[in-house]
Tab-separated table of C-alpha atoms in Angstrom:
chain	number	residue	atom	x	y	z
A	1	UNK	CA	-14.103	0.708	-18.308
A	2	UNK	CA	-15.407	-1.593	-15.560
A	3	UNK	CA	-17.346	-3.647	-18.110
A	4	UNK	CA	-14.330	-3.822	-20.419
A	5	UNK	CA	-12.162	-5.077	-17.524
A	6	UNK	CA	-14.783	-7.524	-16.182
A	7	UNK	CA	-12.978	-10.914	-15.799
A	8	UNK	CA	-16.206	-12.926	-15.982
A	9	UNK	CA	-18.226	-15.034	-15.714
A	10	UNK	CA	-20.988	-13.999	-18.107
A	11	UNK	CA	-23.525	-13.911	-15.267
A	12	UNK	CA	-21.500	-11.172	-13.566
A	13	UNK	CA	-21.382	-9.228	-16.844
A	14	UNK	CA	-25.153	-9.672	-17.253
A	15	UNK	CA	-25.809	-8.256	-13.780
A	16	UNK	CA	-23.506	-5.347	-14.509
A	17	UNK	CA	-25.299	-4.631	-17.781
A	18	UNK	CA	-28.723	-4.806	-16.097
A	19	UNK	CA	-27.706	-2.098	-13.638
A	20	UNK	CA	-26.357	0.088	-16.454
A	21	UNK	CA	-29.535	-0.408	-18.539
A	22	UNK	CA	-31.692	0.739	-15.634
A	23	UNK	CA	-29.610	3.888	-15.249
A	24	UNK	CA	-29.854	4.602	-18.965
A	25	UNK	CA	-33.621	4.097	-18.851
A	26	UNK	CA	-33.943	6.580	-15.993
A	27	UNK	CA	-31.672	9.089	-17.753
A	28	UNK	CA	-33.687	8.771	-21.002
A	29	UNK	CA	-36.888	9.454	-19.068
A	30	UNK	CA	-35.410	12.616	-17.545
A	31	UNK	CA	-34.261	13.822	-20.977
A	32	UNK	CA	-37.783	13.295	-22.341
A	33	UNK	CA	-39.207	15.331	-19.455
A	34	UNK	CA	-36.763	18.130	-20.259
A	35	UNK	CA	-37.719	18.001	-23.946
A	36	UNK	CA	-41.422	18.181	-23.099
A	37	UNK	CA	-40.763	21.189	-20.859
A	38	UNK	CA	-38.881	22.872	-23.724
A	39	UNK	CA	-41.825	22.384	-26.095
A	40	UNK	CA	-44.164	24.030	-23.570
A	41	UNK	CA	-42.155	27.257	-23.431
A	42	UNK	CA	-43.844	30.374	-24.859
A	43	UNK	CA	-40.678	32.342	-25.541
A	44	UNK	CA	-38.800	31.075	-28.597
A	45	UNK	CA	-35.330	31.848	-27.199
A	46	UNK	CA	-35.993	29.860	-24.015
A	47	UNK	CA	-37.457	27.013	-26.049
A	48	UNK	CA	-34.405	26.861	-28.321
A	49	UNK	CA	-32.015	26.994	-25.332
A	50	UNK	CA	-33.774	24.073	-23.670
A	51	UNK	CA	-33.883	22.077	-26.910
A	52	UNK	CA	-30.154	22.694	-27.356
A	53	UNK	CA	-29.566	21.343	-23.841
A	54	UNK	CA	-31.713	18.307	-24.676
A	55	UNK	CA	-29.660	17.613	-27.811
A	56	UNK	CA	-26.439	17.826	-25.786
A	57	UNK	CA	-27.778	15.271	-23.283
A	58	UNK	CA	-28.925	12.995	-26.104
A	59	UNK	CA	-25.551	13.137	-27.821
A	60	UNK	CA	-23.788	12.388	-24.531
A	61	UNK	CA	-26.124	9.457	-23.865
A	62	UNK	CA	-25.607	8.043	-27.369
A	63	UNK	CA	-21.856	8.353	-26.936
A	64	UNK	CA	-22.042	6.513	-23.614
A	65	UNK	CA	-24.218	3.797	-25.163
A	66	UNK	CA	-21.752	3.319	-28.031
A	67	UNK	CA	-18.860	3.053	-25.559
A	68	UNK	CA	-20.936	0.637	-23.476
A	69	UNK	CA	-21.565	-1.652	-26.505
A	70	UNK	CA	-17.881	-1.655	-27.450
A	71	UNK	CA	-16.918	-2.481	-23.864
A	72	UNK	CA	-19.444	-5.363	-23.832
A	73	UNK	CA	-18.058	-6.761	-27.067
A	74	UNK	CA	-14.467	-6.552	-25.812
A	75	UNK	CA	-15.423	-8.137	-22.484
A	76	UNK	CA	-17.301	-11.037	-24.109
A	77	UNK	CA	-14.362	-11.733	-26.415
A	78	UNK	CA	-12.019	-11.698	-23.431
A	79	UNK	CA	-14.287	-14.044	-21.444
A	80	UNK	CA	-14.586	-16.447	-24.428
A	81	UNK	CA	-10.814	-16.506	-24.859
A	82	UNK	CA	-10.387	-17.079	-21.153
A	83	UNK	CA	-12.819	-19.998	-21.185
A	84	UNK	CA	-11.008	-21.530	-24.168
A	85	UNK	CA	-7.709	-21.232	-22.361
A	86	UNK	CA	-9.208	-22.881	-19.299
A	87	UNK	CA	-10.515	-25.792	-21.400
A	88	UNK	CA	-7.050	-26.296	-22.910
A	89	UNK	CA	-5.532	-26.259	-19.456
A	90	UNK	CA	-7.833	-28.890	-17.934
A	91	UNK	CA	-5.157	-30.603	-15.871
A	92	UNK	CA	-3.746	-27.412	-14.529
A	93	UNK	CA	-7.295	-26.282	-13.770
A	94	UNK	CA	-7.872	-29.351	-11.568
A	95	UNK	CA	-4.632	-28.778	-9.724
A	96	UNK	CA	-5.327	-25.131	-9.296
A	97	UNK	CA	-9.019	-25.482	-8.365
A	98	UNK	CA	-8.423	-24.060	-4.950
A	99	UNK	CA	-6.548	-21.135	-6.423
A	100	UNK	CA	-9.277	-20.649	-9.024
A	101	UNK	CA	-11.960	-20.536	-6.355
A	102	UNK	CA	-10.017	-17.864	-4.545
A	103	UNK	CA	-9.562	-16.013	-7.838
A	104	UNK	CA	-13.286	-16.265	-8.588
A	105	UNK	CA	-14.109	-14.962	-5.135
A	106	UNK	CA	-11.720	-12.083	-5.663
A	107	UNK	CA	-13.183	-11.460	-9.122
A	108	UNK	CA	-16.698	-11.449	-7.686
A	109	UNK	CA	-15.564	-8.974	-5.066
A	110	UNK	CA	-13.983	-6.798	-7.758
A	111	UNK	CA	-17.137	-6.970	-9.875
A	112	UNK	CA	-19.236	-5.982	-6.876
A	113	UNK	CA	-16.985	-3.010	-6.227
A	114	UNK	CA	-17.118	-2.085	-9.917
A	115	UNK	CA	-20.923	-2.281	-9.895
A	116	UNK	CA	-21.053	-0.075	-6.838
A	117	UNK	CA	-18.730	2.424	-8.529
A	118	UNK	CA	-20.859	2.503	-11.689
A	119	UNK	CA	-24.008	2.809	-9.610
A	120	UNK	CA	-22.571	5.789	-7.748
A	121	UNK	CA	-21.426	7.406	-10.995
A	122	UNK	CA	-24.818	6.963	-12.670
A	123	UNK	CA	-26.565	8.220	-9.536
A	124	UNK	CA	-24.447	11.371	-9.615
A	125	UNK	CA	-25.248	11.895	-13.313
A	126	UNK	CA	-28.973	11.436	-12.686
A	127	UNK	CA	-28.808	13.848	-9.752
A	128	UNK	CA	-27.036	16.430	-11.903
A	129	UNK	CA	-29.691	16.009	-14.606
A	130	UNK	CA	-32.453	16.457	-12.019
A	131	UNK	CA	-30.786	19.619	-10.719
A	132	UNK	CA	-30.514	20.940	-14.287
A	133	UNK	CA	-34.195	20.219	-14.937
A	134	UNK	CA	-35.169	21.895	-11.642
A	135	UNK	CA	-33.076	24.977	-12.450
A	136	UNK	CA	-34.641	25.244	-15.899
A	137	UNK	CA	-38.114	24.822	-14.396
A	138	UNK	CA	-37.445	27.656	-11.929
A	139	UNK	CA	-36.144	29.848	-14.741
A	140	UNK	CA	-39.243	29.087	-16.789
A	141	UNK	CA	-41.542	30.049	-13.914
A	142	UNK	CA	-39.652	33.307	-13.404
A	143	UNK	CA	-39.920	34.137	-17.107
A	144	UNK	CA	-43.643	33.376	-17.127
A	145	UNK	CA	-44.207	35.616	-14.097
A	146	UNK	CA	-42.230	38.445	-15.716
A	147	UNK	CA	-44.232	37.977	-18.919
A	148	UNK	CA	-47.508	38.315	-16.991
A	149	UNK	CA	-46.238	41.494	-15.316
A	150	UNK	CA	-45.244	42.931	-18.699
A	151	UNK	CA	-48.700	42.150	-20.090
A	152	UNK	CA	-50.325	43.915	-17.134
A	153	UNK	CA	-48.043	46.940	-17.551
A	154	UNK	CA	-48.803	47.028	-21.286
A	155	UNK	CA	-52.546	47.170	-20.561
A	156	UNK	CA	-52.050	50.005	-18.074
A	157	UNK	CA	-49.912	51.954	-20.561
A	158	UNK	CA	-52.501	51.546	-23.316
A	159	UNK	CA	-55.249	52.780	-20.981
A	160	UNK	CA	-53.127	55.806	-20.016
A	161	UNK	CA	-52.470	56.560	-23.683
A	162	UNK	CA	-56.204	56.525	-24.412
A	163	UNK	CA	-56.920	58.855	-21.478
A	164	UNK	CA	-54.184	61.301	-22.561
A	165	UNK	CA	-55.570	61.336	-26.118
A	166	UNK	CA	-59.060	61.992	-24.766
A	167	UNK	CA	-57.836	64.863	-22.545
A	168	UNK	CA	-55.886	66.392	-25.446
A	169	UNK	CA	-59.018	66.420	-27.576
A	170	UNK	CA	-61.038	67.960	-24.763
A	171	UNK	CA	-58.340	70.630	-24.227
A	172	UNK	CA	-58.440	71.495	-27.941
A	173	UNK	CA	-62.246	71.811	-27.804
A	174	UNK	CA	-62.041	74.027	-24.701
A	175	UNK	CA	-59.481	76.311	-26.357
A	176	UNK	CA	-61.677	76.635	-29.438
A	177	UNK	CA	-64.734	77.531	-27.316
A	178	UNK	CA	-62.735	80.097	-25.328
A	179	UNK	CA	-61.455	81.640	-28.558
A	180	UNK	CA	-64.977	81.891	-29.987
A	181	UNK	CA	-66.331	83.398	-26.747
A	182	UNK	CA	-63.502	85.945	-26.682
A	183	UNK	CA	-64.148	86.840	-30.322
A	184	UNK	CA	-67.857	87.268	-29.581
A	185	UNK	CA	-67.052	89.420	-26.552
A	186	UNK	CA	-64.701	91.678	-28.549
A	187	UNK	CA	-67.230	91.979	-31.348
A	188	UNK	CA	-69.909	92.996	-28.829
A	189	UNK	CA	-67.611	95.605	-27.238
A	190	UNK	CA	-66.711	97.037	-30.629
A	191	UNK	CA	-70.374	97.189	-31.611
A	192	UNK	CA	-71.297	99.035	-28.391
A	193	UNK	CA	-68.408	101.486	-28.792
A	194	UNK	CA	-69.395	102.104	-32.361
A	195	UNK	CA	-72.985	102.901	-31.390
A	196	UNK	CA	-71.919	105.202	-28.542
A	197	UNK	CA	-69.057	107.034	-30.197
A	198	UNK	CA	-70.227	107.025	-33.759
A	199	UNK	CA	-74.020	106.886	-33.677
A	200	UNK	CA	-74.268	108.467	-37.117
A	201	UNK	CA	-72.357	105.556	-38.765
């Protein structure tokens, strides 16, 4: 909106555009960092969530760039028309030179204020993007730590399962040995009783 309403001259518009380009460059760099972080995620759901956030930022940036180009085009047309009007009004321009100088000074002041407003707005957007990246980085670290804990717990559970299986097999072997010993004992007792009570058999 500030670019669209810029009264000129073209040098003021150029300075305004340079500041906006720098902000876009910084924002693009932050989006690339976020995309790289998304690609490094191990968990697919986290990766997709981050990539979705990246796409949202890209779409917003493209929308802002399109609006910025349209505003530039409208501003340049307005400045060209204004310069043509000034050329047609040469006499009046000479008479009103003092007034024009004051108007230019006021326009320069307005442009400066507009630049400061845009700078503050872009700074806030960059800060919000940095906070989003930091939050996602913290979430990623937490997920990685939880994943490591789950891996450790899984190893402990597998070891416990192996030990339980081993003890179950040993218990089965012990029961079988006890049963065989008991059978041998009973057979021995029966044999002795048979020899004592029924020696003739």
